[in-house]
Short mmCIF file of C-alpha atoms in Angstrom, two decimals:
data_model
loop_
_atom_site.label_atom_id
_atom_site.label_comp_id
_atom_site.label_asym_id
_atom_site.label_seq_id
_atom_site.Cartn_x
_atom_site.Cartn_y
_atom_site.Cartn_z
CA MET Y 1 0.00 0.00 0.00
CA SER Y 2 1.13 3.53 -0.85
CA LEU Y 3 -0.20 6.29 1.42
CA SER Y 4 0.03 10.01 0.67
CA LYS Y 5 -1.36 13.13 2.31
CA ILE Y 6 -3.53 15.26 0.03
CA SER Y 7 -5.69 18.35 0.34
CA PHE Y 8 -8.40 19.98 -1.73
CA THR Y 9 -10.88 22.81 -1.36
CA ASN Y 10 -14.60 22.49 -0.79
CA ALA Y 11 -17.38 24.66 -2.19
CA GLU Y 12 -16.72 27.28 0.51
CA GLY Y 13 -13.03 27.53 -0.37
CA GLN Y 14 -11.92 25.75 2.80
CA THR Y 15 -9.07 23.25 2.66
CA LEU Y 16 -10.01 19.68 3.47
CA SER Y 17 -7.35 17.17 4.49
CA GLY Y 18 -7.29 13.58 3.30
CA ARG Y 19 -5.26 10.46 2.78
CA LEU Y 20 -5.00 8.75 -0.58
CA GLU Y 21 -4.20 5.05 -0.41
CA LEU Y 22 -3.03 3.25 -3.53
CA PRO Y 23 -2.32 -0.45 -4.15
CA ALA Y 24 1.25 -1.54 -3.51
CA ASP Y 25 1.67 -3.63 -6.66
CA GLN Y 26 -0.36 -1.99 -9.42
CA HIS Y 27 -2.02 1.17 -10.67
CA PRO Y 28 -5.58 1.43 -9.27
CA HIS Y 29 -8.21 -0.05 -11.57
CA ASN Y 30 -10.84 2.17 -9.87
CA PHE Y 31 -11.02 4.91 -7.25
CA ALA Y 32 -13.29 4.93 -4.21
CA LEU Y 33 -14.41 7.71 -1.88
CA PHE Y 34 -14.96 7.07 1.84
CA ALA Y 35 -17.41 9.08 3.98
CA HIS Y 36 -16.74 8.70 7.70
CA CYS Y 37 -19.32 8.65 10.50
CA PHE Y 38 -20.82 11.61 12.37
CA THR Y 39 -18.10 13.58 14.28
CA CYS Y 40 -15.53 10.91 13.36
CA ASN Y 41 -12.52 11.49 11.10
CA LYS Y 42 -10.51 9.80 8.37
CA ASN Y 43 -8.21 8.05 10.86
CA LEU Y 44 -10.83 5.96 12.65
CA GLY Y 45 -9.58 2.38 12.78
CA ALA Y 46 -12.54 1.01 10.83
CA VAL Y 47 -12.05 3.62 8.09
CA ARG Y 48 -8.38 2.68 7.70
CA ASN Y 49 -9.05 -1.06 7.70
CA ILE Y 50 -11.86 -0.89 5.14
CA SER Y 51 -9.75 1.36 2.92
CA ARG Y 52 -6.75 -0.97 3.08
CA ALA Y 53 -8.89 -4.00 2.32
CA LEU Y 54 -10.05 -2.18 -0.80
CA THR Y 55 -6.52 -1.19 -1.86
CA SER Y 56 -5.44 -4.81 -1.48
CA GLN Y 57 -8.00 -5.56 -4.20
CA GLY Y 58 -6.68 -2.89 -6.58
CA PHE Y 59 -8.76 0.15 -5.58
CA GLY Y 60 -7.35 3.59 -4.89
CA VAL Y 61 -9.17 5.05 -1.86
CA LEU Y 62 -9.55 8.67 -0.77
CA ARG Y 63 -10.62 9.16 2.84
CA PHE Y 64 -10.81 12.68 4.19
CA ASP Y 65 -12.05 14.78 7.09
CA PHE Y 66 -15.34 16.57 6.58
CA THR Y 67 -15.31 20.35 7.13
CA GLY Y 68 -14.50 21.29 10.73
CA LEU Y 69 -13.26 17.81 11.71
CA GLY Y 70 -9.80 16.28 12.02
CA GLU Y 71 -7.24 18.25 10.03
CA SER Y 72 -9.74 19.99 7.76
CA GLU Y 73 -10.45 23.70 7.93
CA GLY Y 74 -13.77 25.19 8.98
CA ASP Y 75 -15.92 25.36 12.09
CA PHE Y 76 -17.90 22.20 12.76
CA ALA Y 77 -20.64 24.31 14.38
CA ASP Y 78 -21.32 25.93 11.02
CA THR Y 79 -21.55 22.64 9.10
CA ASN Y 80 -24.52 20.43 8.38
CA PHE Y 81 -25.52 17.29 6.51
CA SER Y 82 -25.81 19.14 3.21
CA GLY Y 83 -22.26 20.40 3.70
CA ASN Y 84 -21.03 16.82 4.12
CA VAL Y 85 -22.66 15.90 0.82
CA GLU Y 86 -21.04 18.90 -0.86
CA ASP Y 87 -17.66 17.88 0.59
CA LEU Y 88 -18.04 14.46 -1.05
CA VAL Y 89 -18.83 16.08 -4.38
CA ALA Y 90 -15.73 18.29 -4.00
CA ALA Y 91 -13.62 15.22 -3.22
CA ALA Y 92 -14.95 13.50 -6.35
CA ASP Y 93 -14.08 16.58 -8.40
CA PHE Y 94 -10.55 16.50 -6.97
CA LEU Y 95 -10.07 12.83 -7.88
CA THR Y 96 -11.47 13.42 -11.35
CA LYS Y 97 -9.07 16.29 -11.99
CA GLU Y 98 -5.93 14.87 -10.40
CA TYR Y 99 -6.32 11.09 -10.80
CA GLN Y 100 -9.45 9.38 -12.08
CA ALA Y 101 -13.17 9.87 -11.52
CA PRO Y 102 -14.36 7.72 -8.59
CA SER Y 103 -16.69 4.83 -9.35
CA LEU Y 104 -17.31 3.54 -5.80
CA LEU Y 105 -18.65 5.47 -2.80
CA VAL Y 106 -18.51 3.98 0.71
CA GLY Y 107 -20.17 5.57 3.74
CA HIS Y 108 -20.16 4.65 7.41
CA SER Y 109 -23.10 5.58 9.68
CA LEU Y 110 -24.30 9.11 8.83
CA GLY Y 111 -21.58 9.09 6.18
CA GLY Y 112 -23.54 6.26 4.57
CA ALA Y 113 -26.60 8.48 4.27
CA ALA Y 114 -24.40 11.26 2.87
CA ALA Y 115 -22.92 8.78 0.40
CA ILE Y 116 -26.35 7.98 -1.04
CA PHE Y 117 -27.18 11.67 -1.44
CA ALA Y 118 -23.76 12.43 -2.96
CA ALA Y 119 -23.92 9.47 -5.36
CA ALA Y 120 -27.01 10.99 -6.93
CA ALA Y 121 -24.93 14.09 -7.75
CA ILE Y 122 -21.73 12.33 -8.95
CA ASP Y 123 -22.20 10.87 -12.42
CA SER Y 124 -19.10 8.66 -12.29
CA ILE Y 125 -20.29 6.69 -9.25
CA LYS Y 126 -21.55 3.25 -10.25
CA ALA Y 127 -21.79 1.55 -6.85
CA VAL Y 128 -22.57 2.71 -3.30
CA ALA Y 129 -21.96 0.76 -0.09
CA THR Y 130 -23.35 1.85 3.29
CA VAL Y 131 -22.22 0.51 6.66
CA GLY Y 132 -24.50 0.95 9.66
CA ALA Y 133 -26.30 3.84 7.96
CA PRO Y 134 -29.50 5.44 9.31
CA SER Y 135 -32.51 5.38 7.01
CA ASP Y 136 -33.28 8.98 7.94
CA PRO Y 137 -30.55 11.58 8.62
CA THR Y 138 -32.65 12.95 11.51
CA HIS Y 139 -31.77 9.72 13.32
CA VAL Y 140 -28.67 11.47 14.69
CA GLN Y 141 -30.94 13.64 16.84
CA HIS Y 142 -31.09 10.87 19.40
CA LEU Y 143 -27.35 11.38 19.91
CA LEU Y 144 -28.08 15.00 20.76
CA ARG Y 145 -30.84 14.32 23.31
CA SER Y 146 -29.02 16.13 26.09
CA GLY Y 147 -28.92 19.35 24.11
CA LEU Y 148 -32.07 19.34 21.98
CA GLU Y 149 -34.07 21.60 24.28
CA GLU Y 150 -31.20 24.08 24.58
CA ILE Y 151 -30.69 24.04 20.81
CA GLU Y 152 -34.36 24.81 20.24
CA ALA Y 153 -34.39 27.51 22.91
CA ASN Y 154 -31.05 29.23 22.26
CA GLY Y 155 -30.25 28.25 18.70
CA LYS Y 156 -27.23 26.17 19.72
CA ALA Y 157 -25.81 23.96 22.47
CA ILE Y 158 -22.59 22.19 23.41
CA VAL Y 159 -23.14 18.45 23.19
CA ASN Y 160 -20.69 15.80 24.37
CA LEU Y 161 -20.26 13.01 21.84
CA SER Y 162 -17.87 10.12 22.51
CA GLY Y 163 -16.02 12.17 25.11
CA ARG Y 164 -15.65 15.32 22.99
CA ASP Y 165 -17.63 18.55 23.08
CA PHE Y 166 -19.23 19.79 19.86
CA THR Y 167 -21.29 22.91 19.28
CA ILE Y 168 -24.50 22.03 17.43
CA LYS Y 169 -26.59 24.81 15.95
CA LYS Y 170 -30.27 24.77 15.10
CA GLN Y 171 -29.47 25.09 11.39
CA PHE Y 172 -27.90 21.61 11.61
CA LEU Y 173 -31.20 20.13 12.80
CA ASP Y 174 -33.24 22.17 10.33
CA ASP Y 175 -31.08 20.90 7.48
CA LEU Y 176 -31.63 17.29 8.53
CA GLU Y 177 -35.39 17.80 8.43
CA THR Y 178 -35.21 18.66 4.72
CA LYS Y 179 -33.53 15.40 3.74
CA SER Y 180 -35.56 12.34 2.73
CA LEU Y 181 -33.24 9.37 2.29
CA PRO Y 182 -35.93 6.91 1.10
CA THR Y 183 -36.84 9.27 -1.74
CA VAL Y 184 -33.23 9.61 -2.86
CA ALA Y 185 -32.60 5.86 -2.49
CA LYS Y 186 -35.71 5.09 -4.54
CA ASN Y 187 -34.44 7.22 -7.43
CA LEU Y 188 -30.79 6.23 -7.08
CA ASP Y 189 -29.65 4.80 -10.39
CA LYS Y 190 -26.63 3.04 -8.88
CA ALA Y 191 -25.95 -0.39 -7.46
CA LEU Y 192 -26.43 -0.36 -3.67
CA LEU Y 193 -24.97 -2.57 -0.95
CA VAL Y 194 -26.34 -2.23 2.60
CA LEU Y 195 -24.20 -3.68 5.38
CA HIS Y 196 -25.54 -3.62 8.94
CA SER Y 197 -25.16 -5.46 12.22
CA PRO Y 198 -28.29 -6.82 13.92
CA GLN Y 199 -26.52 -6.02 17.21
CA ASP Y 200 -26.00 -2.34 16.31
CA THR Y 201 -27.37 -0.42 19.31
CA THR Y 202 -26.58 3.01 17.86
CA VAL Y 203 -28.37 2.66 14.53
CA GLY Y 204 -30.82 -0.23 14.73
CA ILE Y 205 -31.07 -2.93 12.07
CA ARG Y 206 -34.53 -1.65 11.01
CA ASN Y 207 -32.70 1.25 9.33
CA ALA Y 208 -31.05 -1.20 6.95
CA GLU Y 209 -34.41 -2.74 6.18
CA GLU Y 210 -35.92 0.65 5.36
CA ILE Y 211 -33.02 1.64 3.08
CA TYR Y 212 -33.12 -1.71 1.31
CA HIS Y 213 -36.87 -1.63 0.69
CA ALA Y 214 -36.74 1.97 -0.53
CA ALA Y 215 -33.98 1.29 -3.06
CA LYS Y 216 -34.48 -0.37 -6.42
CA HIS Y 217 -32.39 -3.14 -7.89
CA PRO Y 218 -29.55 -3.88 -8.19
CA LYS Y 219 -29.36 -3.90 -4.39
CA SER Y 220 -27.83 -6.26 -1.85
CA PHE Y 221 -27.79 -6.72 1.92
CA VAL Y 222 -25.05 -8.30 4.05
CA THR Y 223 -25.48 -8.83 7.77
CA LEU Y 224 -22.53 -8.01 10.02
CA ASP Y 225 -23.52 -10.41 12.77
CA GLY Y 226 -21.75 -9.71 16.05
CA ALA Y 227 -20.25 -6.37 15.01
CA ASP Y 228 -20.77 -3.10 16.86
CA HIS Y 229 -21.67 0.20 15.21
CA LEU Y 230 -18.10 1.51 14.92
CA LEU Y 231 -16.66 -1.88 13.86
CA MET Y 232 -14.17 -1.74 16.70
CA ARG Y 233 -13.01 -5.29 16.08
CA LYS Y 234 -10.38 -5.22 13.35
CA GLU Y 235 -11.62 -8.44 11.76
CA ASP Y 236 -15.08 -6.89 11.28
CA SER Y 237 -13.84 -3.85 9.36
CA ILE Y 238 -11.43 -5.90 7.24
CA TYR Y 239 -14.31 -8.24 6.39
CA VAL Y 240 -16.45 -5.26 5.36
CA GLY Y 241 -13.71 -4.01 3.04
CA LYS Y 242 -13.30 -7.40 1.38
CA VAL Y 243 -17.05 -7.80 0.92
CA ILE Y 244 -17.37 -4.35 -0.66
CA ALA Y 245 -14.46 -5.05 -3.00
CA GLY Y 246 -15.93 -8.35 -4.15
CA TRP Y 247 -19.47 -7.05 -4.50
CA SER Y 248 -18.52 -3.89 -6.39
CA SER Y 249 -16.49 -5.85 -8.95
CA ARG Y 250 -19.81 -6.67 -10.64
CA TYR Y 251 -20.62 -3.01 -11.17
CA VAL Y 252 -17.35 -1.12 -11.75
CA ASP Y 253 -15.16 -1.61 -14.80
CA ILE Y 254 -12.06 -3.60 -13.97
CA PRO Y 255 -9.83 -4.06 -17.03
CA GLU Y 256 -9.02 -7.69 -17.56
CA GLU Y 257 -5.31 -8.32 -17.78
CA PRO Y 258 -4.49 -10.48 -20.79
CA LYS Y 259 -3.23 -13.86 -19.67
CA LEU Y 260 0.30 -14.47 -20.84
CA LYS Y 261 0.97 -17.76 -22.59
CA SER Y 262 4.25 -19.40 -23.49
CA GLN Y 263 5.79 -22.78 -24.14
CA HIS Y 264 8.75 -21.62 -22.07
CA HIS Y 265 9.00 -21.71 -18.30
CA VAL Y 266 8.85 -17.92 -18.02
CA VAL Y 267 7.43 -15.11 -20.16
CA ALA Y 268 7.72 -11.36 -19.49
CA SER Y 269 5.60 -8.70 -21.21
CA LEU Y 270 6.20 -4.94 -21.07
CA GLY Y 271 4.20 -2.27 -22.95
CA ASN Y 272 5.41 1.17 -23.96
CA ASP Y 273 3.16 3.02 -21.48
CA GLU Y 274 3.89 0.98 -18.36
CA GLY Y 275 7.30 2.31 -17.33
CA TYR Y 276 9.24 -0.74 -16.21
CA THR Y 277 6.28 -2.59 -14.66
CA THR Y 278 6.53 -5.99 -16.31
CA GLN Y 279 3.79 -8.61 -16.34
CA MET Y 280 5.15 -12.13 -15.94
CA LYS Y 281 4.04 -15.74 -16.05
CA VAL Y 282 6.46 -17.85 -14.07
CA GLY Y 283 5.59 -21.50 -14.42
CA ASN Y 284 1.86 -21.60 -13.61
CA HIS Y 285 2.00 -18.40 -11.56
CA TYR Y 286 1.41 -14.77 -12.51
CA MET Y 287 3.42 -11.95 -10.98
CA VAL Y 288 4.88 -8.50 -11.60
CA ALA Y 289 8.50 -7.38 -11.87
CA ASP Y 290 9.59 -3.76 -11.71
CA GLU Y 291 12.40 -1.36 -10.93
CA PRO Y 292 12.67 0.96 -7.90
CA GLU Y 293 11.25 4.46 -8.15
CA SER Y 294 14.80 5.83 -7.92
CA VAL Y 295 15.51 4.60 -11.45
CA GLY Y 296 12.13 5.43 -12.95
CA GLY Y 297 10.10 2.37 -11.98
CA ASN Y 298 6.89 2.07 -9.98
CA ASP Y 299 8.30 -0.44 -7.45
CA PHE Y 300 5.23 -2.64 -7.97
CA GLY Y 301 7.30 -5.80 -7.88
CA PRO Y 302 10.81 -7.18 -7.36
CA SER Y 303 13.63 -6.10 -9.65
CA PRO Y 304 15.29 -8.64 -11.97
CA TYR Y 305 18.25 -9.11 -9.62
CA GLU Y 306 15.89 -9.46 -6.66
CA LEU Y 307 14.19 -12.26 -8.57
CA VAL Y 308 17.56 -13.95 -9.09
CA SER Y 309 18.30 -13.53 -5.38
CA ALA Y 310 14.87 -14.95 -4.58
CA GLY Y 311 15.63 -18.02 -6.67
CA LEU Y 312 18.89 -18.54 -4.81
CA SER Y 313 17.22 -18.14 -1.40
CA ALA Y 314 14.34 -20.48 -2.22
CA CYS Y 315 16.56 -23.12 -3.79
CA THR Y 316 18.95 -23.03 -0.83
CA ALA Y 317 16.14 -23.49 1.68
CA MET Y 318 14.60 -26.35 -0.33
CA THR Y 319 17.93 -28.12 -0.80
CA ILE Y 320 18.68 -27.96 2.92
CA LYS Y 321 15.20 -29.22 3.78
CA MET Y 322 15.53 -32.18 1.39
CA TYR Y 323 18.92 -33.13 2.81
CA VAL Y 324 18.00 -32.98 6.51
CA ALA Y 325 14.75 -34.84 5.81
CA ARG Y 326 16.76 -37.77 4.42
CA LYS Y 327 19.07 -37.61 7.44
CA ASP Y 328 16.10 -37.27 9.83
CA TRP Y 329 17.80 -34.37 11.61
CA ASP Y 330 15.87 -32.03 13.90
CA LEU Y 331 15.61 -28.92 11.74
CA GLN Y 332 12.45 -26.97 12.61
CA ASN Y 333 12.93 -24.04 10.27
CA VAL Y 334 15.46 -22.56 7.86
CA GLU Y 335 15.70 -18.93 6.71
CA VAL Y 336 17.90 -17.83 3.82
CA HIS Y 337 18.61 -14.11 3.52
CA THR Y 338 20.19 -13.04 0.24
CA SER Y 339 21.33 -9.71 -1.22
CA TYR Y 340 22.96 -8.91 -4.57
CA ASP Y 341 25.65 -6.35 -5.35
CA LYS Y 342 28.75 -5.81 -7.44
CA LYS Y 343 31.90 -5.71 -5.33
CA HIS Y 344 35.61 -5.45 -5.94
CA MET Y 345 37.41 -8.74 -6.18
CA GLU Y 346 39.55 -9.35 -3.14
CA ASP Y 347 43.24 -8.62 -3.61
CA CYS Y 348 42.65 -7.43 -7.16
CA GLU Y 349 45.43 -5.48 -8.80
CA ASN Y 350 43.14 -2.98 -10.56
CA CYS Y 351 40.43 -2.33 -8.00
CA GLU Y 352 39.66 1.10 -9.50
CA ASP Y 353 38.81 -0.51 -12.82
CA PRO Y 354 35.01 -1.02 -13.01
CA MET Y 355 35.66 -4.26 -14.86
CA ALA Y 356 37.41 -5.59 -11.78
CA LYS Y 357 34.11 -5.84 -9.93
CA ILE Y 358 32.41 -9.19 -9.55
CA ASP Y 359 28.74 -10.13 -9.09
CA THR Y 360 28.31 -10.92 -5.40
CA PHE Y 361 25.44 -12.65 -3.63
CA GLU Y 362 25.62 -12.33 0.14
CA ARG Y 363 23.74 -15.19 1.74
CA GLU Y 364 23.01 -15.66 5.43
CA ILE Y 365 21.35 -18.81 6.74
CA LYS Y 366 19.42 -19.15 9.98
CA LEU Y 367 18.78 -22.65 11.31
CA GLU Y 368 16.28 -23.48 14.06
CA GLY Y 369 16.30 -26.90 15.63
CA ASN Y 370 18.29 -29.30 17.78
CA LEU Y 371 21.47 -29.52 15.67
CA ASP Y 372 25.05 -30.15 16.75
CA GLU Y 373 28.02 -28.28 15.31
CA LYS Y 374 28.93 -31.08 12.91
CA GLN Y 375 25.41 -31.14 11.47
CA ILE Y 376 25.39 -27.35 11.09
CA GLN Y 377 28.68 -27.35 9.17
CA ARG Y 378 27.42 -30.10 6.89
CA ILE Y 379 24.24 -28.15 6.19
CA LEU Y 380 26.31 -25.11 5.20
CA GLN Y 381 28.25 -27.31 2.78
CA ILE Y 382 25.01 -28.62 1.31
CA ALA Y 383 23.78 -25.04 0.85
CA ASP Y 384 26.58 -24.49 -1.68
CA LYS Y 385 25.32 -27.47 -3.66
CA CYS Y 386 21.83 -26.13 -4.34
CA PRO Y 387 21.08 -26.22 -8.11
CA VAL Y 388 20.69 -22.45 -8.50
CA HIS Y 389 23.96 -21.86 -6.66
CA LYS Y 390 25.70 -24.31 -8.98
CA THR Y 391 24.10 -22.67 -12.03
CA LEU Y 392 25.43 -19.27 -10.98
CA HIS Y 393 28.93 -20.78 -10.80
CA SER Y 394 28.68 -22.72 -14.04
CA PRO Y 395 29.29 -21.51 -17.61
CA THR Y 396 25.89 -20.68 -19.06
CA GLN Y 397 24.55 -19.66 -22.41
CA VAL Y 398 21.50 -17.68 -23.49
CA ILE Y 399 20.25 -18.57 -26.97
CA THR Y 400 18.07 -15.79 -28.34
CA LYS Y 401 15.60 -16.15 -31.21
CA LEU Y 402 13.03 -13.75 -32.63
CA ILE Y 403 9.37 -14.84 -32.51
CA LYS Y 404 7.63 -13.91 -35.76
#
């Protein structure tokens, strides 16, 4: 995963702070927007875990703080539900301009309600997923019970939510009253996934039922049995992210990578617009090779010499395991650490001559088990006999032909 700090301006010209997470081994096939829960922020554990589960499946994810929360500018007291929706639209505009228009919108709790409203205003969105969302934005009023009378009487009140004080103004409540989620859901021309826990004591499961019945197909429901409203258990939020990624794959466009074929053991394919990111088929397995960013690559996969080092490490470990298995020695685990470099030959006469350098693989072996010193020394000797090691020491030839 690649994580970067970004910022963009909302409709009021205020700077909103966000985090953009990208897959570690590929360019994103789609971008998603995440709307956090009421008075939460982009760094809530559940938000991070869901986002990272999505990036592991090839999505780029933008999570940000709504106006007046977290690191974003603005006064929370002056915000409202409509402002949250506008912030999501601004975030979508930012992604469209700087990266790629988002196709997936995910919202948690009140952010789920905002996601449905925002999706109706963002043409590029093809799928919406809500997690523990209320079926009516006014549902949050029950969180403000202690201050409702004061808000009505004085126009505002300080309300303590999850241990923090927030100033809530009457305009916030008035704005909620104008929003009809069932109406928007009914006319939403996007795929909808509703995720909700039957044990949610903050936003009851009936809210999920009302959203689901109001929406038209394609729509889906997944129960989050045993989870709490904020998905405090890490396994719950990771599960949510994986479910959303799998479900949305039916509705967003994911380019299909052409499957490489070859009669050889390995084939590598590199296009002219991919930098050095190389698609590979190694035996029956598909993988990516690349170069570090320092030399112009994307660092989406191991470099060619890292692949050679990997072959040496794997072959060494396998050779040792085969040998000790025949001897019935007590080896519980073997680790082979390998690095590649070019180093000066020892005692060379022309060490300043670049040609005097020699390819060097530094290999360190860690053995765990009940082994005596004689067994350990024999294992180290066997390590030098692994087939890849012997190949690296043997004269080799590469016969190149052109495929027509």
